[in-house]
Amino acid sequence: MSTEDTPDPREQLMALAEQFYDQFEDGDVPRMQVPTRTKTNIEYDEDKHVWVYGDRTSTRTAKTVSGAEKLLKATYTIDFLLQQIEEGRSSTLRELYYLSESWDLDEAQFGSQDESNSLIEDLEIVSGATREDFHMRPEESGATIMGPLRLREQTRRGEREIHCQKDVGEGGYQIPNNPDTIDFLDNDADFVLCVETGGMRDRLVENGFDEEYNAIVVHLKGQPARATRRITKRLHDELDLPTVVFTDGDPWSYRIYGSVAYGSIKSAHLSEYLATPEADFIGIRPQDIVEYDLPTDPLSDSDINALESELEDPRFQTDFWEEQIELQLDIEKKSEQQSLASRGLDFVTDTYLPERLDEMGVL
Amino acid sequence: MSTEDTPDPREQLMALAEQFYDQFEDGDVPRMQVPTRTKTNIEYDEDKHVWVYGDRTSTRTAKTVSGAEKLLKATYTIDFLLQQIEEGRSSTLRELYYLSESWDLDEAQFGSQDESNSLIEDLEIVSGATREDFHMRPEESGATIMGPLRLREQTRRGEREIHCQKDVGEGGYQIPNNPDTIDFLDNDADFVLCVETGGMRDRLVENGFDEEYNAIVVHLKGQPARATRRITKRLHDELDLPTVVFTDGDPWSYRIYGSVAYGSIKSAHLSEYLATPEADFIGIRPQDIVEYDLPTDPLSDSDINALESELEDPRFQTDFWEEQIELQLDIEKKSEQQSLASRGLDFVTDTYLPERLDEMGVL
């Protein structure tokens, strides 16, 4: 959220610390209010099509020793984050946990990494900033991009202008941990195609699909990292490009689509930053399994359970998904993206994707 | 193995097919001889310090229906691979499995992906070529490189010259599926540093370690892909650079070091292509846990079992490893790379790595 109309994360963190200071000065017991983060306080926003928190809040207060220690840890962490932002540095969640061992007060040190992770989530929610604004890096970085797009990345070593076809190897452009360091310069793209598996991503690049169809191919690498979801959202919103998601045809892959499009319960406070509700599912649909007579595997018990729980999931309560999931429960089969190779290595790029993109009105 | 003194993989594959043809013509039953691939026929070569096959061989013969079908599948696969190499195309192991459904003879189609994977391994061993020579791509691609190295990658879209600091974003240069498409042009590097975790790789890059110490930082991403091991070997051999491996301090990470340095049982036929026996282990050593007083976790039962089995593993039968593993069993503790952050975010680059590199004679 480092666009110009959002407040400085340093001010937002400082405001939190000042709030504790004022509470002390007024003779109040210091406290911090955060939305209750249980499943019952997370709602699916039918208008925005993403997960958001409900109205219930919890209060962390210094009335108890453990509550006081929580706030102490919060102030030490705010101090560290302010210094880190000031110095233009960054760290991982795991480093923060270990780093607390160097703090002078034993009571301020974290007992487990769950505790420090959870505090950073609290600070994201209360300050309205994101982990990326605090310069906290994930352990696992984003995936890659290949397509007709020129961008400028602000690195610690200066700016880098990179064309995501002409200036990269076959591996593509590696998405940095914080994609908000990127400016999109110019592009010849007609749409964004997010792809689940590396095998299919490589197939599309080898067949020159990104060149022939002016597609920006984003490799999701299974369940996508935050950086991958963030850049997908920015590509869609800022370049005004239709965005489609191409995965295996099984319930776990539908969840990958769901996390790109609608966000996840865990990151409900970040849905507007990470989710792309306009992203459409291109396939593999259960209908494709039938129509293209694809090689299949039988559904396992856990596949069936996952499909049934998707029927109850508000994100999948559309005519499209109900029809597809019921068809899949009926045929009791699933297919992988790469099963399209049973029609030859060019079938996916010559036939399947063009047909689907045409049906969906993208081409 | 696409160096100039190795034979053309097409000729090697064709020779196999010709052998079947000659056997038919001579009225012999067609057959193919491969080294027996059981644990008892894999030996640790004490001179070369890598795993190699022993002398025992098995014969696939068309005397039985199932044996005849195996050879039939081999000829169809050889035909496909020859065509693929001819056309400059490539495919994944999974695509090969699905693709066999399009072959005209039902008996030539693979029953499972294990069957097609295993046939490709047979063909690697018998022909002396590698999967990469056959243009078979892995599902998961290699990791990234950051350092003072300029290279030329031969892509399907022409040559790309890339400097692995100046022409890439903070994510680094993405290693392609087949790193033998790369030529190293020039470099200012003093050594190669392979790093297990993304968090530590990002720390080194953020702290400018690659610039200050002229290090080529290779991200292993846990257990490294073939492409990552291959490029590490090439960096060591062709650029004559000392190579060190930096992982967590636990038995699973010692195995990561082992796969970089000595190869694995599964890829014993490729040890000379993938393994870097000269690579040294920099840490985290159990000795570091004690000397630097690092934050630790207790060893689990499976950690203890893994350490004990490493004591029996010929790869770890050196004074160094016996001493370190026995020390670890004694202190009953393990530490992660990132636990060095308990001494501050710069400790790893200002103190730990320079001290260790100096002790090892690399600096």
XYZ file of C-alpha atoms in Angstrom:
726
model
C 0.000 0.000 0.000
C 2.804 2.409 -0.738
C 0.702 4.517 -3.081
C 0.772 8.228 -2.430
C -2.676 8.589 -0.901
C -2.043 6.122 1.915
C -0.523 7.384 5.175
C 3.109 6.793 6.135
C 3.411 3.473 8.005
C 5.882 5.146 10.396
C 3.194 7.626 11.452
C 0.715 4.814 11.893
C 3.105 2.851 14.112
C 4.106 5.963 16.059
C 0.433 6.776 16.652
C 0.048 3.386 18.330
C 2.995 4.023 20.644
C 1.690 7.531 21.412
C -1.659 6.030 22.321
C 0.016 3.888 25.003
C 1.913 6.979 26.216
C -1.267 9.024 26.500
C -3.034 6.233 28.350
C -0.183 6.125 30.875
C -0.196 9.915 31.238
C -3.939 9.973 31.846
C -3.554 7.343 34.557
C -5.393 4.774 32.410
C -4.381 1.163 32.066
C -2.747 0.895 28.597
C -4.684 -1.157 26.105
C -5.002 -1.977 22.403
C -8.199 -2.913 20.593
C -8.123 -5.394 17.702
C -10.892 -7.103 15.709
C -11.626 -10.554 17.090
C -9.837 -12.980 14.785
C -11.947 -16.081 15.067
C -13.893 -17.694 12.228
C -17.166 -16.416 13.655
C -16.017 -12.801 13.229
C -14.981 -13.147 9.587
C -17.591 -12.386 6.987
C -17.790 -12.743 3.281
C -18.522 -9.304 1.844
C -21.087 -10.018 -0.870
C -20.483 -6.675 -2.579
C -16.719 -6.651 -2.633
C -16.505 -10.452 -3.020
C -13.746 -10.794 -0.436
C -13.400 -11.827 3.220
C -13.542 -9.021 5.833
C -13.645 -8.816 9.631
C -16.958 -8.383 11.426
C -17.691 -5.821 14.152
C -16.516 -7.684 17.237
C -13.294 -6.553 18.880
C -11.024 -7.834 21.649
C -8.959 -5.649 23.978
C -5.363 -6.368 24.986
C -4.918 -4.652 28.356
C -2.097 -4.292 30.866
C -4.464 -5.267 33.690
C -2.869 -8.738 33.769
C 0.826 -9.622 33.718
C 0.483 -11.521 30.454
C -1.491 -8.657 28.899
C 1.136 -6.151 30.082
C 3.887 -8.317 28.571
C 1.991 -8.380 25.253
C 1.936 -4.583 25.143
C 5.599 -4.405 26.198
C 6.493 -6.703 23.290
C 4.367 -4.532 20.997
C 6.304 -1.387 21.971
C 9.683 -3.064 21.509
C 8.524 -4.364 18.133
C 7.201 -0.940 17.080
C 10.571 0.550 18.065
C 12.398 -2.056 15.984
C 10.086 -1.608 12.988
C 10.430 2.197 13.068
C 14.206 1.884 13.096
C 14.100 -0.694 10.298
C 11.908 1.501 8.099
C 14.074 4.549 8.904
C 17.236 2.724 7.823
C 15.623 1.264 4.694
C 16.309 -2.260 5.942
C 14.101 -5.326 6.192
C 13.910 -8.660 7.989
C 11.965 -11.909 8.020
C 9.371 -12.911 10.610
C 11.792 -15.555 11.802
C 14.589 -13.040 12.218
C 12.295 -10.832 14.331
C 11.655 -13.758 16.630
C 15.369 -14.509 17.051
C 16.299 -10.820 17.199
C 14.133 -10.338 20.283
C 16.758 -12.344 22.189
C 19.056 -9.339 21.824
C 16.552 -6.975 23.499
C 17.591 -5.745 26.952
C 14.403 -6.717 28.802
C 13.825 -10.468 29.125
C 10.084 -9.874 29.427
C 10.027 -8.291 25.957
C 11.447 -11.397 24.271
C 9.141 -13.682 22.337
C 8.516 -17.158 23.695
C 7.716 -18.664 20.284
C 7.524 -17.636 16.670
C 3.748 -17.957 16.759
C 3.743 -15.121 19.258
C 5.800 -12.756 17.097
C 3.916 -13.688 13.907
C 0.635 -13.008 15.625
C 1.840 -9.640 16.966
C 2.826 -8.530 13.447
C -0.681 -9.459 12.263
C -2.146 -7.408 15.130
C 0.001 -4.450 14.156
C -1.063 -4.773 10.502
C -4.720 -4.728 11.494
C -4.512 -1.946 14.083
C -2.284 0.347 12.039
C -3.993 -0.326 8.712
C -0.562 -0.859 7.144
C 0.807 -4.129 5.755
C 3.693 -6.365 6.698
C 5.386 -5.173 3.500
C 5.047 -1.555 4.723
C 6.901 -2.603 7.892
C 9.636 -4.124 5.650
C 8.941 -7.605 6.993
C 9.883 -10.119 4.303
C 8.297 -13.552 3.828
C 10.423 -16.713 4.077
C 9.359 -17.759 0.622
C 9.465 -15.296 -2.197
C 7.170 -14.839 -5.128
C 7.185 -16.699 -8.376
C 8.008 -15.519 -11.890
C 6.528 -13.448 -14.706
C 6.970 -13.784 -18.467
C 5.188 -11.467 -20.883
C 5.146 -8.246 -22.925
C 5.692 -5.909 -19.973
C 8.464 -3.466 -19.188
C 8.822 -2.531 -15.533
C 11.102 -0.617 -13.211
C 12.091 -2.204 -9.901
C 13.455 -0.014 -7.133
C 16.203 -2.151 -5.575
C 18.596 -1.275 -2.755
C 21.265 -1.013 -5.452
C 19.362 1.431 -7.599
C 16.659 1.183 -10.241
C 16.469 -1.693 -12.693
C 14.444 -1.504 -15.888
C 13.513 -4.960 -17.080
C 11.429 -6.192 -20.007
C 9.831 -9.458 -18.907
C 10.556 -11.159 -22.250
C 13.586 -9.427 -23.751
C 15.744 -8.947 -20.662
C 15.228 -12.273 -18.908
C 16.209 -15.897 -19.470
C 13.716 -18.697 -19.988
C 13.141 -18.729 -16.234
C 11.462 -15.320 -16.478
C 11.443 -12.305 -14.161
C 11.652 -13.184 -10.481
C 8.956 -11.315 -8.498
C 10.621 -9.558 -5.535
C 9.409 -9.993 -1.949
C 7.647 -6.659 -2.024
C 6.178 -6.050 -5.486
C 5.202 -2.517 -4.491
C 8.818 -1.622 -5.332
C 7.775 -2.102 -8.983
C 6.416 0.474 -11.417
C 4.840 -0.792 -14.631
C 6.303 1.257 -17.500
C 4.647 -0.001 -20.678
C 3.119 -3.157 -22.046
C 1.548 -4.796 -25.089
C -0.505 -7.212 -23.030
C -4.103 -8.215 -23.679
C -4.617 -10.261 -20.529
C -2.974 -11.881 -17.487
C -2.811 -15.682 -17.269
C -1.962 -17.121 -13.825
C -0.735 -20.724 -14.046
C -0.576 -23.217 -11.175
C 2.214 -25.617 -12.149
C 5.776 -25.112 -13.325
C 5.363 -27.782 -15.989
C 2.474 -25.892 -17.624
C 4.163 -22.503 -17.217
C 7.170 -23.883 -19.090
C 4.918 -25.382 -21.775
C 3.254 -22.003 -22.428
C 6.606 -20.219 -22.594
C 8.147 -22.884 -24.852
C 5.161 -22.688 -27.209
C 5.491 -18.884 -27.290
C 1.955 -18.407 -25.993
C 2.890 -15.165 -24.205
C 4.196 -13.724 -27.484
C 1.453 -14.938 -29.786
C -1.436 -13.970 -27.525
C 0.128 -10.970 -25.726
C -0.307 -12.696 -22.391
C 1.478 -11.895 -19.139
C 2.095 -15.374 -17.703
C 2.297 -15.348 -13.895
C 3.502 -18.617 -12.361
C 1.550 -19.242 -9.149
C 3.734 -22.177 -7.996
C 0.910 -23.960 -6.236
C -0.688 -21.940 -3.432
C 0.606 -18.461 -4.316
C 2.780 -16.366 -1.991
C 1.550 -12.924 -0.932
C 3.932 -11.268 -3.391
C 2.455 -13.275 -6.280
C -1.125 -12.401 -5.316
C -0.210 -8.751 -4.851
C 1.407 -8.355 -8.259
C -1.523 -10.156 -9.905
C -3.890 -7.661 -8.337
C -1.728 -4.733 -9.432
C -1.447 -6.069 -13.011
C -5.223 -6.344 -13.149
C -6.072 -3.037 -11.502
C -3.373 -0.744 -12.858
C -3.100 -2.113 -16.395
C -6.835 -2.806 -16.647
C -6.206 -6.328 -17.942
C -8.616 -9.255 -17.825
C -7.144 -11.870 -15.499
C -7.688 -15.617 -15.710
C -6.475 -18.463 -13.501
C -5.436 -21.813 -14.982
C -5.058 -24.734 -12.547
C -5.503 -28.481 -12.248
C -9.110 -29.687 -12.171
C -9.431 -30.682 -8.512
C -10.801 -29.116 -5.311
C -7.367 -28.066 -4.024
C -6.727 -26.122 -7.188
C -10.118 -24.425 -6.947
C -8.883 -23.160 -3.571
C -5.810 -21.732 -5.299
C -8.171 -19.861 -7.605
C -10.176 -18.816 -4.533
C -7.154 -17.350 -2.796
C -6.196 -15.317 -5.891
C -9.740 -14.080 -6.438
C -11.316 -13.792 -3.007
C -8.507 -13.868 -0.462
C -8.253 -16.214 2.472
C -9.647 -16.300 5.984
C -6.142 -15.920 7.385
C -5.488 -12.695 5.500
C -9.009 -11.249 5.705
C -7.597 -7.869 6.782
C -5.609 -7.722 3.541
C -8.245 -8.752 1.035
C -8.334 -5.335 -0.595
C -4.562 -5.415 -0.947
C -4.158 -8.992 -2.176
C -7.388 -10.240 -3.773
C -8.481 -9.865 -7.416
C -12.237 -10.551 -7.292
C -12.519 -9.970 -11.067
C -10.148 -12.893 -11.822
C -11.952 -15.649 -13.736
C -11.367 -19.385 -13.634
C -10.387 -20.723 -17.053
C -9.946 -24.410 -16.126
C -9.444 -27.303 -15.902
C -13.257 -27.393 -15.331
C -14.991 -30.709 -14.644
C -16.867 -29.878 -17.856
C -13.508 -29.884 -19.695
C -12.774 -33.358 -18.376
C -15.941 -34.548 -20.110
C -15.823 -32.399 -23.263
C -12.147 -32.909 -24.039
C -12.153 -36.520 -22.806
C -9.051 -35.922 -20.664
C -7.089 -38.645 -18.843
C -8.292 -38.720 -15.239
C -7.667 -40.022 -11.750
C -10.511 -41.110 -9.467
C -11.526 -38.695 -6.677
C -10.180 -39.710 -3.266
C -12.280 -39.470 -0.106
C -10.517 -36.274 0.870
C -11.173 -34.823 -2.620
C -14.882 -35.557 -2.162
C -14.905 -33.969 1.297
C -13.117 -30.896 -0.034
C -15.619 -30.526 -2.889
C -18.524 -30.852 -0.476
C -17.088 -28.221 1.818
C -16.599 -25.923 -1.191
C -20.322 -26.219 -1.899
C -20.809 -24.672 1.578
C -18.136 -21.989 1.050
C -19.656 -18.564 0.249
C -16.870 -17.921 -2.259
C -18.072 -20.815 -4.396
C -21.810 -20.147 -4.160
C -22.307 -19.136 -7.767
C -24.181 -20.968 -10.511
C -20.909 -21.722 -12.280
C -19.216 -23.353 -9.305
C -22.264 -25.223 -8.064
C -22.771 -26.739 -11.504
C -19.090 -27.646 -11.941
C -18.641 -29.091 -8.437
C -21.818 -31.144 -8.707
C -20.696 -32.437 -12.110
C -17.350 -33.438 -10.610
C -19.011 -35.254 -7.689
C -21.105 -36.999 -10.295
C -18.298 -38.141 -12.635
C -16.013 -38.845 -9.615
C -12.909 -37.839 -11.590
C -10.203 -35.186 -11.620
C -7.614 -34.163 -14.228
C -4.317 -32.306 -14.161
C -3.410 -29.352 -16.404
C -0.740 -31.414 -18.082
C -3.212 -34.161 -19.020
C -3.987 -31.926 -22.035
C -0.718 -33.364 -23.431
C -2.659 -36.532 -24.247
C -3.852 -34.567 -27.321
C -0.293 -33.504 -28.172
C 2.068 -30.902 -26.756
C 0.491 -28.013 -28.723
C -3.127 -28.774 -27.880
C -3.179 -26.502 -24.843
C -1.888 -23.456 -26.722
C -3.431 -24.107 -30.171
C -6.866 -25.292 -29.080
C -7.779 -25.421 -25.410
C -6.753 -21.960 -24.191
C -7.865 -20.075 -27.340
C -11.290 -21.798 -27.195
C -11.752 -21.065 -23.515
C -10.501 -17.455 -23.781
C -12.899 -16.911 -26.678
C -15.860 -18.362 -24.717
C -14.961 -16.135 -21.775
C -14.806 -13.046 -23.976
C -11.144 -12.377 -23.231
C -9.936 -12.799 -26.822
C 26.733 -32.835 -20.755
C 26.520 -30.762 -23.893
C 30.222 -30.012 -23.922
C 31.999 -30.546 -27.201
C 33.768 -33.795 -26.351
C 30.586 -35.694 -25.481
C 28.704 -37.542 -28.226
C 25.426 -36.311 -29.706
C 22.501 -37.659 -27.621
C 20.611 -38.320 -30.876
C 23.335 -40.714 -31.974
C 23.290 -42.408 -28.584
C 19.512 -42.913 -28.741
C 19.645 -44.038 -32.357
C 22.348 -46.568 -31.481
C 19.958 -48.121 -28.969
C 17.190 -48.443 -31.548
C 19.678 -49.850 -34.069
C 20.739 -52.431 -31.539
C 17.145 -53.717 -31.301
C 16.970 -53.728 -35.107
C 20.174 -55.760 -35.428
C 19.001 -58.228 -32.812
C 15.778 -58.761 -34.798
C 17.690 -59.147 -38.055
C 20.035 -61.705 -36.532
C 17.066 -63.696 -35.299
C 17.926 -62.876 -31.681
C 15.395 -61.949 -29.029
C 15.726 -58.157 -28.559
C 17.118 -57.111 -25.204
C 18.609 -54.172 -23.302
C 21.157 -54.407 -20.493
C 21.087 -51.901 -17.603
C 22.991 -51.720 -14.305
C 20.963 -53.228 -11.464
C 19.462 -50.262 -9.630
C 19.086 -51.619 -6.134
C 20.835 -50.278 -3.060
C 23.174 -53.275 -2.983
C 24.552 -52.341 -6.414
C 25.334 -48.731 -5.550
C 28.789 -48.001 -4.213
C 30.467 -44.996 -2.751
C 33.542 -44.266 -4.873
C 36.185 -43.409 -2.297
C 38.405 -41.722 -4.883
C 35.828 -39.619 -6.665
C 33.780 -39.094 -3.472
C 30.472 -39.729 -5.217
C 27.951 -42.567 -5.566
C 28.367 -44.872 -8.591
C 26.777 -48.107 -9.804
C 28.466 -51.433 -9.139
C 29.118 -54.146 -11.742
C 25.846 -56.057 -11.612
C 23.472 -55.702 -14.560
C 19.913 -56.753 -15.362
C 18.610 -57.601 -18.815
C 15.259 -56.475 -20.202
C 14.309 -59.039 -22.811
C 11.377 -59.607 -25.165
C 11.170 -63.243 -24.076
C 8.115 -62.408 -21.951
C 5.097 -60.299 -22.936
C 5.822 -57.732 -20.233
C 9.482 -57.569 -21.265
C 8.482 -57.154 -24.917
C 6.104 -54.340 -23.961
C 8.916 -52.598 -22.055
C 11.104 -52.631 -25.177
C 8.175 -51.505 -27.330
C 7.643 -48.536 -24.989
C 11.377 -47.832 -25.145
C 11.320 -47.633 -28.950
C 8.269 -45.357 -29.011
C 9.931 -43.155 -26.406
C 13.222 -43.070 -28.335
C 11.259 -42.070 -31.444
C 9.509 -39.273 -29.523
C 12.772 -38.055 -27.948
C 14.588 -38.000 -31.308
C 11.783 -35.947 -32.820
C 11.741 -33.623 -29.816
C 15.501 -33.017 -29.993
C 15.303 -32.563 -33.780
C 12.606 -29.891 -33.426
C 14.380 -28.139 -30.555
C 11.389 -28.750 -28.306
C 11.118 -30.101 -24.775
C 8.571 -31.633 -22.424
C 8.105 -32.684 -18.809
C 8.138 -36.235 -17.497
C 4.446 -35.847 -16.764
C 3.718 -34.709 -20.306
C 5.534 -37.765 -21.676
C 3.273 -39.994 -19.592
C 0.103 -38.271 -20.836
C 1.432 -37.962 -24.378
C 1.752 -41.751 -24.665
C -2.065 -41.850 -24.765
C -1.825 -40.357 -28.249
C 0.421 -43.169 -29.545
C -1.226 -45.507 -32.057
C -0.406 -48.787 -30.292
C -2.223 -49.304 -26.989
C 0.542 -51.637 -25.813
C 3.086 -48.795 -26.088
C 1.178 -46.532 -23.672
C 2.422 -46.144 -20.125
C 0.304 -47.552 -17.312
C 1.612 -45.115 -14.711
C 4.001 -42.209 -14.432
C 6.400 -44.371 -12.409
C 6.793 -46.496 -15.512
C 7.675 -43.610 -17.829
C 9.968 -41.977 -15.232
C 11.800 -45.231 -14.763
C 12.194 -45.749 -18.522
C 13.763 -42.292 -18.896
C 16.232 -43.201 -16.118
C 17.034 -46.456 -17.980
C 17.636 -44.515 -21.188
C 19.896 -42.028 -19.346
C 21.976 -44.870 -17.966
C 22.159 -46.974 -21.122
C 22.841 -44.089 -23.509
C 25.201 -42.234 -21.162
C 23.275 -39.035 -21.883
C 21.164 -37.065 -19.397
C 17.485 -36.214 -19.169
C 18.478 -32.643 -20.033
C 20.142 -33.921 -23.239
C 16.799 -35.527 -24.143
C 15.124 -32.121 -23.538
C 13.058 -33.546 -20.681
C 12.267 -30.719 -18.249
C 11.701 -31.136 -14.493
C 8.372 -30.110 -12.953
C 10.119 -27.759 -10.594
C 12.727 -25.391 -11.867
C 15.956 -24.233 -10.318
C 16.454 -21.470 -7.835
C 18.194 -18.106 -8.226
C 21.680 -16.625 -8.454
C 22.956 -13.227 -7.307
C 26.579 -12.236 -7.713
C 29.330 -10.645 -9.815
C 28.850 -12.857 -12.863
C 27.914 -12.060 -16.430
C 26.460 -14.933 -18.429
C 24.851 -15.672 -21.756
C 21.743 -17.837 -21.839
C 20.695 -19.458 -25.098
C 16.898 -19.198 -25.049
C 14.409 -20.266 -27.702
C 13.958 -16.554 -28.417
C 17.627 -15.849 -28.961
C 20.602 -15.125 -26.729
C 20.303 -13.111 -23.527
C 23.309 -11.563 -21.825
C 22.606 -11.002 -18.151
C 24.758 -9.691 -15.312
C 23.547 -11.399 -12.132
C 23.674 -8.168 -10.105
C 23.233 -5.304 -12.560
C 20.563 -6.708 -14.858
C 18.265 -8.383 -12.324
C 15.875 -7.275 -9.601
C 16.292 -8.136 -5.927
C 14.915 -11.595 -6.701
C 18.058 -12.388 -8.694
C 18.628 -14.402 -11.863
C 16.285 -17.343 -12.284
C 18.240 -20.520 -13.144
C 16.669 -22.119 -16.250
C 15.585 -25.775 -16.337
C 18.669 -26.753 -18.283
C 21.646 -24.673 -17.098
C 23.785 -26.129 -19.881
C 22.176 -23.477 -22.085
C 24.339 -20.976 -20.157
C 27.853 -19.763 -20.977
C 29.753 -17.913 -18.276
C 31.207 -14.742 -19.850
C 33.150 -12.975 -17.113
C 33.114 -12.612 -13.366
C 34.726 -10.876 -10.383
C 33.858 -13.680 -7.992
C 36.100 -15.094 -5.271
C 33.837 -17.956 -4.220
C 30.396 -19.556 -4.504
C 28.096 -19.563 -1.463
C 25.111 -21.937 -1.644
C 22.388 -20.995 0.849
C 19.567 -23.242 2.040
C 16.773 -20.842 3.017
C 15.139 -17.920 1.248
C 15.218 -15.853 4.435
C 19.002 -16.120 4.682
C 19.515 -15.612 0.944
C 17.558 -12.365 1.211
C 19.560 -11.310 4.284
C 22.861 -11.775 2.427
C 21.595 -9.830 -0.579
C 20.130 -7.040 1.560
C 23.413 -6.711 3.474
C 25.311 -6.553 0.172
C 27.400 -9.597 1.056
C 27.695 -10.655 -2.591
C 29.106 -7.221 -3.486
C 31.434 -6.784 -0.520
C 32.904 -10.276 -0.631
C 32.627 -10.993 -4.383
C 30.412 -13.973 -3.678
C 28.096 -15.737 -6.111
C 25.089 -16.515 -3.904
C 23.161 -19.585 -5.104
C 19.809 -20.116 -3.386
C 19.309 -23.867 -2.846
C 15.651 -23.561 -1.757
C 15.817 -26.547 0.555
C 16.692 -29.800 -1.189
C 18.134 -28.429 -4.441
C 16.702 -29.216 -7.888
C 18.938 -30.864 -10.471
C 19.359 -27.535 -12.282
C 20.635 -25.896 -9.086
C 23.135 -28.690 -8.406
C 24.284 -28.671 -12.035
C 24.970 -24.932 -12.138
C 26.785 -25.121 -8.787
C 29.053 -27.781 -10.218
C 29.674 -25.751 -13.359
C 30.436 -22.577 -11.356
C 32.952 -24.537 -9.304
C 34.587 -26.447 -12.157
C 34.600 -23.892 -14.951
C 35.324 -20.756 -12.921
C 37.648 -22.589 -10.523
C 35.897 -21.069 -7.504
C 35.910 -22.431 -3.954
C 32.356 -23.501 -3.128
C 30.785 -23.554 0.329
C 27.346 -24.656 1.502
C 25.468 -22.763 4.239
C 22.466 -24.527 5.806
C 20.576 -24.936 9.064
C 22.359 -26.955 11.736
C 20.309 -30.159 11.687
C 20.619 -33.616 10.084
C 18.205 -32.831 7.243
C 20.340 -29.879 6.229
C 23.502 -31.992 6.329
C 21.757 -34.152 3.727
C 21.222 -31.062 1.583
C 24.971 -30.468 1.780
C 25.495 -34.163 0.972
C 23.371 -33.975 -2.178
C 25.299 -30.929 -3.434
C 28.681 -32.435 -2.633
C 28.313 -36.180 -3.122
C 25.140 -36.758 -5.109
C 22.304 -39.026 -4.118
C 21.581 -42.720 -4.412
C 18.708 -41.988 -6.772
C 20.924 -40.114 -9.230
C 24.059 -42.244 -8.822
C 24.446 -42.457 -12.620
C 24.672 -38.663 -12.754
C 27.101 -37.984 -9.936
C 29.775 -36.738 -12.295
C 27.293 -34.376 -13.893
C 25.624 -33.047 -10.733
C 27.903 -33.463 -7.713
C 30.583 -31.034 -6.481
C 32.752 -33.187 -4.174
C 35.028 -30.198 -3.457
C 32.146 -28.201 -1.904
C 32.776 -27.529 1.798
C 30.273 -27.215 4.610
C 30.469 -23.787 6.241
C 27.728 -24.223 8.860
C 25.656 -24.075 10.973
C 27.971 -26.630 12.675
C 27.020 -28.086 16.054
C 30.292 -26.458 17.162
C 28.840 -23.059 16.125
C 25.781 -23.691 18.296
C 28.133 -23.945 21.267
C 30.731 -21.302 20.314
C 28.262 -18.617 19.231
C 25.710 -19.578 21.908
C 22.895 -19.681 19.334
C 19.195 -20.056 20.178
C 18.295 -23.734 19.780
C 15.503 -26.258 19.582
C 15.801 -29.709 21.163
C 16.505 -32.644 18.839
C 13.420 -34.735 18.077
C 13.527 -38.529 17.962
C 13.587 -38.439 14.175
C 16.481 -35.934 14.277
C 18.437 -38.333 16.500
C 17.686 -41.275 14.184
C 18.763 -39.245 11.162
C 22.044 -38.243 12.851
C 22.740 -41.842 13.797
C 22.105 -43.025 10.261
C 24.452 -40.302 8.980
C 27.193 -41.762 11.163
C 26.754 -44.971 9.108
C 26.599 -43.108 5.763
C 29.896 -43.349 3.830
C 29.512 -39.735 2.708
C 29.780 -38.558 6.313
C 32.628 -40.839 7.415
C 35.233 -38.101 7.837
C 36.804 -36.804 11.044
C 34.947 -33.511 10.641
C 31.481 -35.017 10.348
C 31.986 -37.694 12.999
C 33.122 -35.069 15.492
C 30.280 -32.668 14.657
C 27.528 -35.307 14.630
C 28.718 -36.783 17.931
C 28.834 -33.305 19.461
C 25.263 -32.694 18.298
C 24.040 -36.001 19.746
C 25.757 -34.930 22.957
C 24.274 -31.406 23.251
C 20.905 -32.665 21.898
C 20.240 -29.354 20.170
C 19.840 -27.892 16.673
C 19.846 -24.315 15.353
C 18.547 -22.594 12.230
C 20.600 -20.297 9.993
C 18.428 -17.373 10.930
C 19.066 -17.887 14.650
C 22.249 -15.855 14.013
C 19.854 -12.864 14.077
C 19.841 -13.173 17.880
C 23.168 -11.303 17.656
C 21.702 -8.655 15.356
C 20.831 -8.599 11.661
C 24.429 -7.896 10.548
C 26.128 -10.569 12.651
C 25.972 -13.187 9.895
C 27.630 -10.966 7.279
C 29.959 -8.928 9.550
C 31.180 -11.704 11.831
C 30.015 -15.266 11.311
C 30.628 -15.798 7.593
C 33.918 -13.827 7.440
C 35.263 -15.782 10.449
C 34.269 -19.126 8.998
C 35.505 -18.302 5.480
C 38.825 -17.215 6.969
C 39.156 -20.436 9.015
C 38.365 -22.456 5.892
C 40.994 -20.607 3.876
C 38.480 -19.226 1.375
C 39.104 -15.552 2.190
